Amino acid sequence: MRTGIAESVLRRATFAGENWIARFGHLLDKAPSRQFNILYDSLVNAVRDEIPVAVERICGKAVSVETCPERQKVVLSNGETISARLLVVANGLNVGLRHQVGIARIVVSACRPWPARRRAVGDAFSTSCPVAGTGCDKVFTDVERLCNVYIPQWLASDGTGAAKIAAFYADPVKRACDRWSAAKAFDFRSVSFGTSPYRTAQRWARFIAWSVQGMLRPAGRAFHLEPNFLGHSSSSSSSSSSSSRSSSSSSSASSLSSSE
């Protein structure tokens, strides 16, 4: 809710009240879910709709970028040049512009590249594993911290040097979200592909637990009870935990927690 776009996004999203759990070709359970599903283009358009009319929009492809502590310059494919104090790189996995400003890619896990830290947000900064379902949490945490905390501070004084930018990447809420996302991705990989006796036993235990939970669910509903041996079935969102810290899934679709 702190991003100010929840109402616009949720209007276009579809509530997914049930999550089907399948293993070894068998449907084990139909567990309750608290997620909303939305197509990527619908999500982007919902966010764009929240941009005030008074804000100037420029449509074009950025082909080159030059940065300095005072002004940033972007050249578009039509030859137009835009100069501004602050440039936010939010171009997903495209690497062309990042290479121009010296952002290198550090591979922390094969097939899961995470770029080094510079002036970037969301997937442009660090790519989350889609299986973990943490992508929306990561990008909205980045945007919320930038818009509500750092950009107002940066623009209140002259210059946008490295020290100012570094404060954003050292933000405890952002770093906690990044660590949570990475840990969840590595845990999912270990559970799915680990060959140790522990991981093998864990997979069979989860299979048995899901099976028993699925068999008990119809009886539980008759008594208004929901068996929940393995925790909530859908990917848990960090947005609520990020909120407490700050105060103290298809190829074309994204999942949003109801707490967004």
mmCIF file of C-alpha atoms in Angstrom, residues 21-227:
data_model
loop_
_atom_site.group_PDB
_atom_site.id
_atom_site.type_symbol
_atom_site.label_atom_id
_atom_site.label_comp_id
_atom_site.label_asym_id
_atom_site.label_seq_id
_atom_site.Cartn_x
_atom_site.Cartn_y
_atom_site.Cartn_z
ATOM 1 C CA ILE A 21 -0.337 -28.920 -5.363
ATOM 2 C CA ALA A 22 0.835 -31.748 -7.630
ATOM 3 C CA ARG A 23 3.717 -34.204 -7.247
ATOM 4 C CA PHE A 24 4.738 -37.184 -9.391
ATOM 5 C CA GLY A 25 1.803 -36.575 -11.718
ATOM 6 C CA HIS A 26 -0.791 -36.688 -8.910
ATOM 7 C CA LEU A 27 -2.940 -33.852 -7.572
ATOM 8 C CA LEU A 28 -2.315 -33.905 -3.828
ATOM 9 C CA ASP A 29 -4.159 -30.889 -2.504
ATOM 10 C CA LYS A 30 -6.167 -27.792 -3.376
ATOM 11 C CA ALA A 31 -4.869 -25.423 -0.746
ATOM 12 C CA PRO A 32 -6.239 -21.927 -0.046
ATOM 13 C CA SER A 33 -4.192 -19.071 -1.503
ATOM 14 C CA ARG A 34 -4.021 -15.335 -0.809
ATOM 15 C CA GLN A 35 -2.443 -14.232 -4.086
ATOM 16 C CA PHE A 36 -3.607 -12.101 -6.989
ATOM 17 C CA ASN A 37 -2.544 -12.912 -10.558
ATOM 18 C CA ILE A 38 -2.056 -10.272 -13.227
ATOM 19 C CA LEU A 39 -0.641 -10.221 -16.738
ATOM 20 C CA TYR A 40 2.598 -8.294 -17.047
ATOM 21 C CA ASP A 41 1.240 -5.778 -19.561
ATOM 22 C CA SER A 42 -1.772 -5.144 -17.307
ATOM 23 C CA LEU A 43 0.546 -4.538 -14.355
ATOM 24 C CA VAL A 44 2.649 -2.058 -16.340
ATOM 25 C CA ASN A 45 -0.418 -0.201 -17.626
ATOM 26 C CA ALA A 46 -1.923 -0.074 -14.135
ATOM 27 C CA VAL A 47 1.237 1.572 -12.827
ATOM 28 C CA ARG A 48 1.357 3.998 -15.758
ATOM 29 C CA ASP A 49 -2.236 5.024 -15.102
ATOM 30 C CA GLU A 50 -1.165 6.330 -11.697
ATOM 31 C CA ILE A 51 1.308 8.829 -13.201
ATOM 32 C CA PRO A 52 -0.216 12.329 -12.813
ATOM 33 C CA VAL A 53 -1.316 14.016 -16.025
ATOM 34 C CA ALA A 54 0.963 16.973 -15.291
ATOM 35 C CA VAL A 55 4.065 14.740 -15.530
ATOM 36 C CA GLU A 56 5.706 14.966 -18.952
ATOM 37 C CA ARG A 57 5.940 11.644 -20.783
ATOM 38 C CA ILE A 58 8.598 10.941 -23.399
ATOM 39 C CA CYS A 59 8.301 7.766 -25.473
ATOM 40 C CA GLY A 60 11.518 6.554 -27.014
ATOM 41 C CA LYS A 61 14.354 4.061 -26.823
ATOM 42 C CA ALA A 62 17.398 5.046 -24.782
ATOM 43 C CA VAL A 63 20.539 4.230 -26.771
ATOM 44 C CA SER A 64 23.248 5.820 -24.648
ATOM 45 C CA VAL A 65 23.776 7.168 -21.149
ATOM 46 C CA GLU A 66 26.369 9.485 -19.637
ATOM 47 C CA THR A 67 26.600 10.052 -15.890
ATOM 48 C CA CYS A 68 28.354 12.490 -13.581
ATOM 49 C CA PRO A 69 27.829 13.725 -10.023
ATOM 50 C CA GLU A 70 25.764 16.740 -11.173
ATOM 51 C CA ARG A 71 23.811 15.843 -14.333
ATOM 52 C CA GLN A 72 22.894 12.653 -16.180
ATOM 53 C CA LYS A 73 22.343 12.589 -19.943
ATOM 54 C CA VAL A 74 20.250 10.124 -21.932
ATOM 55 C CA VAL A 75 20.275 10.025 -25.738
ATOM 56 C CA LEU A 76 17.205 8.548 -27.466
ATOM 57 C CA SER A 77 17.081 6.694 -30.769
ATOM 58 C CA ASN A 78 15.483 9.738 -32.432
ATOM 59 C CA GLY A 79 18.499 11.864 -31.506
ATOM 60 C CA GLU A 80 16.787 13.712 -28.665
ATOM 61 C CA THR A 81 18.888 14.313 -25.547
ATOM 62 C CA ILE A 82 17.447 14.422 -22.043
ATOM 63 C CA SER A 83 19.381 15.886 -19.127
ATOM 64 C CA ALA A 84 18.387 15.347 -15.494
ATOM 65 C CA ARG A 85 19.864 15.295 -12.017
ATOM 66 C CA LEU A 86 18.797 11.712 -11.360
ATOM 67 C CA LEU A 87 18.642 8.690 -13.652
ATOM 68 C CA VAL A 88 16.965 5.488 -12.462
ATOM 69 C CA VAL A 89 17.871 2.420 -14.518
ATOM 70 C CA ALA A 90 14.835 0.125 -14.548
ATOM 71 C CA ASN A 91 15.347 -1.806 -17.770
ATOM 72 C CA GLY A 92 15.022 -5.337 -16.426
ATOM 73 C CA LEU A 93 17.530 -7.818 -17.820
ATOM 74 C CA ASN A 94 18.698 -5.636 -20.732
ATOM 75 C CA VAL A 95 22.419 -5.055 -20.268
ATOM 76 C CA GLY A 96 23.301 -2.412 -22.872
ATOM 77 C CA LEU A 97 22.728 0.699 -20.754
ATOM 78 C CA ARG A 98 24.149 -0.901 -17.624
ATOM 79 C CA HIS A 99 27.401 -1.651 -19.398
ATOM 80 C CA GLN A 100 27.643 1.996 -20.448
ATOM 81 C CA VAL A 101 27.569 3.180 -16.840
ATOM 82 C CA GLY A 102 29.988 0.507 -15.639
ATOM 83 C CA ILE A 103 27.588 -1.941 -14.016
ATOM 84 C CA ALA A 104 29.088 -5.430 -14.191
ATOM 85 C CA ARG A 105 27.266 -8.715 -13.793
ATOM 86 C CA ILE A 106 28.256 -10.997 -10.931
ATOM 87 C CA VAL A 107 27.000 -14.579 -11.196
ATOM 88 C CA VAL A 108 26.198 -15.843 -7.717
ATOM 89 C CA SER A 109 24.475 -18.982 -8.986
ATOM 90 C CA ALA A 110 24.583 -20.563 -12.447
ATOM 91 C CA CYS A 111 21.630 -19.426 -14.593
ATOM 92 C CA ARG A 112 20.771 -16.816 -11.931
ATOM 93 C CA PRO A 113 22.891 -13.712 -12.759
ATOM 94 C CA TRP A 114 22.796 -10.777 -10.347
ATOM 95 C CA PRO A 115 24.367 -7.499 -11.559
ATOM 96 C CA ALA A 116 26.708 -5.546 -9.343
ATOM 97 C CA ARG A 117 25.357 -2.607 -7.386
ATOM 98 C CA ARG A 118 25.024 0.800 -9.056
ATOM 99 C CA ARG A 119 22.064 3.034 -9.949
ATOM 100 C CA ALA A 120 19.503 0.324 -10.714
ATOM 101 C CA VAL A 121 16.296 -1.099 -9.278
ATOM 102 C CA GLY A 122 14.340 -4.339 -9.534
ATOM 103 C CA ASP A 123 15.677 -6.925 -11.988
ATOM 104 C CA ALA A 124 18.121 -4.340 -13.331
ATOM 105 C CA PHE A 125 19.849 -4.515 -9.929
ATOM 106 C CA SER A 126 19.452 -8.164 -8.932
ATOM 107 C CA THR A 127 17.484 -10.883 -10.656
ATOM 108 C CA SER A 128 15.247 -12.967 -8.434
ATOM 109 C CA CYS A 129 14.487 -16.605 -9.173
ATOM 110 C CA PRO A 130 10.884 -16.743 -10.483
ATOM 111 C CA VAL A 131 10.183 -19.987 -8.611
ATOM 112 C CA ALA A 132 10.481 -18.199 -5.267
ATOM 113 C CA GLY A 133 7.796 -15.684 -6.242
ATOM 114 C CA THR A 134 9.659 -12.710 -4.763
ATOM 115 C CA GLY A 135 10.081 -10.507 -7.858
ATOM 116 C CA CYS A 136 7.203 -8.112 -7.145
ATOM 117 C CA ASP A 137 8.262 -7.754 -3.523
ATOM 118 C CA LYS A 138 11.792 -6.840 -4.554
ATOM 119 C CA VAL A 139 10.936 -4.242 -7.170
ATOM 120 C CA PHE A 140 8.194 -2.585 -5.123
ATOM 121 C CA THR A 141 10.463 -2.471 -2.065
ATOM 122 C CA ASP A 142 13.120 -0.729 -4.177
ATOM 123 C CA VAL A 143 10.619 1.750 -5.608
ATOM 124 C CA GLU A 144 9.016 2.472 -2.232
ATOM 125 C CA ARG A 145 12.361 3.203 -0.581
ATOM 126 C CA LEU A 146 13.459 5.413 -3.478
ATOM 127 C CA CYS A 147 10.246 7.416 -3.736
ATOM 128 C CA ASN A 148 9.456 7.784 -0.033
ATOM 129 C CA VAL A 149 12.949 8.150 1.391
ATOM 130 C CA TYR A 150 15.947 8.639 -0.859
ATOM 131 C CA ILE A 151 14.936 10.667 -3.903
ATOM 132 C CA PRO A 152 13.438 13.469 -1.771
ATOM 133 C CA GLN A 153 16.653 13.531 0.274
ATOM 134 C CA TRP A 154 18.882 13.530 -2.803
ATOM 135 C CA LEU A 155 17.056 16.343 -4.574
ATOM 136 C CA ALA A 156 16.987 18.497 -1.445
ATOM 137 C CA SER A 157 20.684 19.274 -1.930
ATOM 138 C CA ASP A 158 23.045 19.758 -4.873
ATOM 139 C CA GLY A 159 24.604 16.841 -6.675
ATOM 140 C CA THR A 160 23.814 13.145 -6.960
ATOM 141 C CA GLY A 161 27.176 11.602 -6.234
ATOM 142 C CA ALA A 162 28.208 8.092 -5.307
ATOM 143 C CA ALA A 163 27.783 8.664 -1.569
ATOM 144 C CA LYS A 164 24.106 9.517 -1.990
ATOM 145 C CA ILE A 165 23.460 6.538 -4.254
ATOM 146 C CA ALA A 166 25.291 4.195 -1.874
ATOM 147 C CA ALA A 167 22.864 5.081 0.908
ATOM 148 C CA PHE A 168 20.001 3.528 -1.061
ATOM 149 C CA TYR A 169 21.851 0.252 -1.606
ATOM 150 C CA ALA A 170 22.757 0.151 2.093
ATOM 151 C CA ASP A 171 19.134 0.701 3.169
ATOM 152 C CA PRO A 172 18.302 -1.951 5.811
ATOM 153 C CA VAL A 173 14.779 -2.583 4.486
ATOM 154 C CA LYS A 174 16.023 -3.067 0.921
ATOM 155 C CA ARG A 175 18.907 -5.276 2.007
ATOM 156 C CA ALA A 176 16.656 -7.413 4.178
ATOM 157 C CA CYS A 177 14.297 -7.927 1.231
ATOM 158 C CA ASP A 178 17.204 -8.828 -1.074
ATOM 159 C CA ARG A 179 18.593 -11.326 1.443
ATOM 160 C CA TRP A 180 15.143 -12.854 1.966
ATOM 161 C CA SER A 181 14.651 -13.223 -1.803
ATOM 162 C CA ALA A 182 18.073 -14.829 -2.321
ATOM 163 C CA ALA A 183 17.686 -17.184 0.644
ATOM 164 C CA LYS A 184 14.277 -18.305 -0.566
ATOM 165 C CA ALA A 185 15.615 -18.982 -4.071
ATOM 166 C CA PHE A 186 18.546 -21.060 -2.794
ATOM 167 C CA ASP A 187 16.273 -22.949 -0.401
ATOM 168 C CA PHE A 188 13.844 -23.823 -3.199
ATOM 169 C CA ARG A 189 16.729 -25.050 -5.333
ATOM 170 C CA SER A 190 18.106 -27.202 -2.513
ATOM 171 C CA VAL A 191 14.696 -28.687 -1.768
ATOM 172 C CA SER A 192 14.074 -29.425 -5.458
ATOM 173 C CA PHE A 193 17.487 -30.660 -6.590
ATOM 174 C CA GLY A 194 19.556 -31.471 -3.500
ATOM 175 C CA THR A 195 20.959 -35.015 -3.563
ATOM 176 C CA SER A 196 21.887 -35.365 0.106
ATOM 177 C CA PRO A 197 19.978 -37.876 2.239
ATOM 178 C CA TYR A 198 18.457 -34.970 4.171
ATOM 179 C CA ARG A 199 17.063 -33.267 1.050
ATOM 180 C CA THR A 200 15.780 -36.570 -0.345
ATOM 181 C CA ALA A 201 14.019 -37.323 2.929
ATOM 182 C CA GLN A 202 12.673 -33.771 3.011
ATOM 183 C CA ARG A 203 11.092 -34.157 -0.436
ATOM 184 C CA TRP A 204 9.385 -37.418 0.570
ATOM 185 C CA ALA A 205 8.209 -35.878 3.844
ATOM 186 C CA ARG A 206 6.689 -32.956 1.961
ATOM 187 C CA PHE A 207 5.016 -35.360 -0.467
ATOM 188 C CA ILE A 208 3.463 -37.320 2.395
ATOM 189 C CA ALA A 209 2.426 -34.150 4.231
ATOM 190 C CA TRP A 210 0.755 -32.668 1.139
ATOM 191 C CA SER A 211 -1.020 -35.986 0.488
ATOM 192 C CA VAL A 212 -2.378 -36.257 4.028
ATOM 193 C CA GLN A 213 -3.321 -32.575 4.055
ATOM 194 C CA GLY A 214 -5.234 -32.977 0.802
ATOM 195 C CA MET A 215 -7.121 -36.002 2.111
ATOM 196 C CA LEU A 216 -8.048 -34.219 5.354
ATOM 197 C CA ARG A 217 -9.112 -30.957 3.765
ATOM 198 C CA PRO A 218 -12.695 -31.990 2.777
ATOM 199 C CA ALA A 219 -13.347 -33.254 6.309
ATOM 200 C CA GLY A 220 -11.752 -30.170 7.822
ATOM 201 C CA ARG A 221 -13.992 -27.839 5.855
ATOM 202 C CA ALA A 222 -17.040 -29.608 7.253
ATOM 203 C CA PHE A 223 -15.894 -28.399 10.676
ATOM 204 C CA HIS A 224 -14.584 -25.033 9.401
ATOM 205 C CA LEU A 225 -10.964 -26.147 9.856
ATOM 206 C CA GLU A 226 -8.127 -25.906 7.356
ATOM 207 C CA PRO A 227 -5.278 -28.436 7.698
#
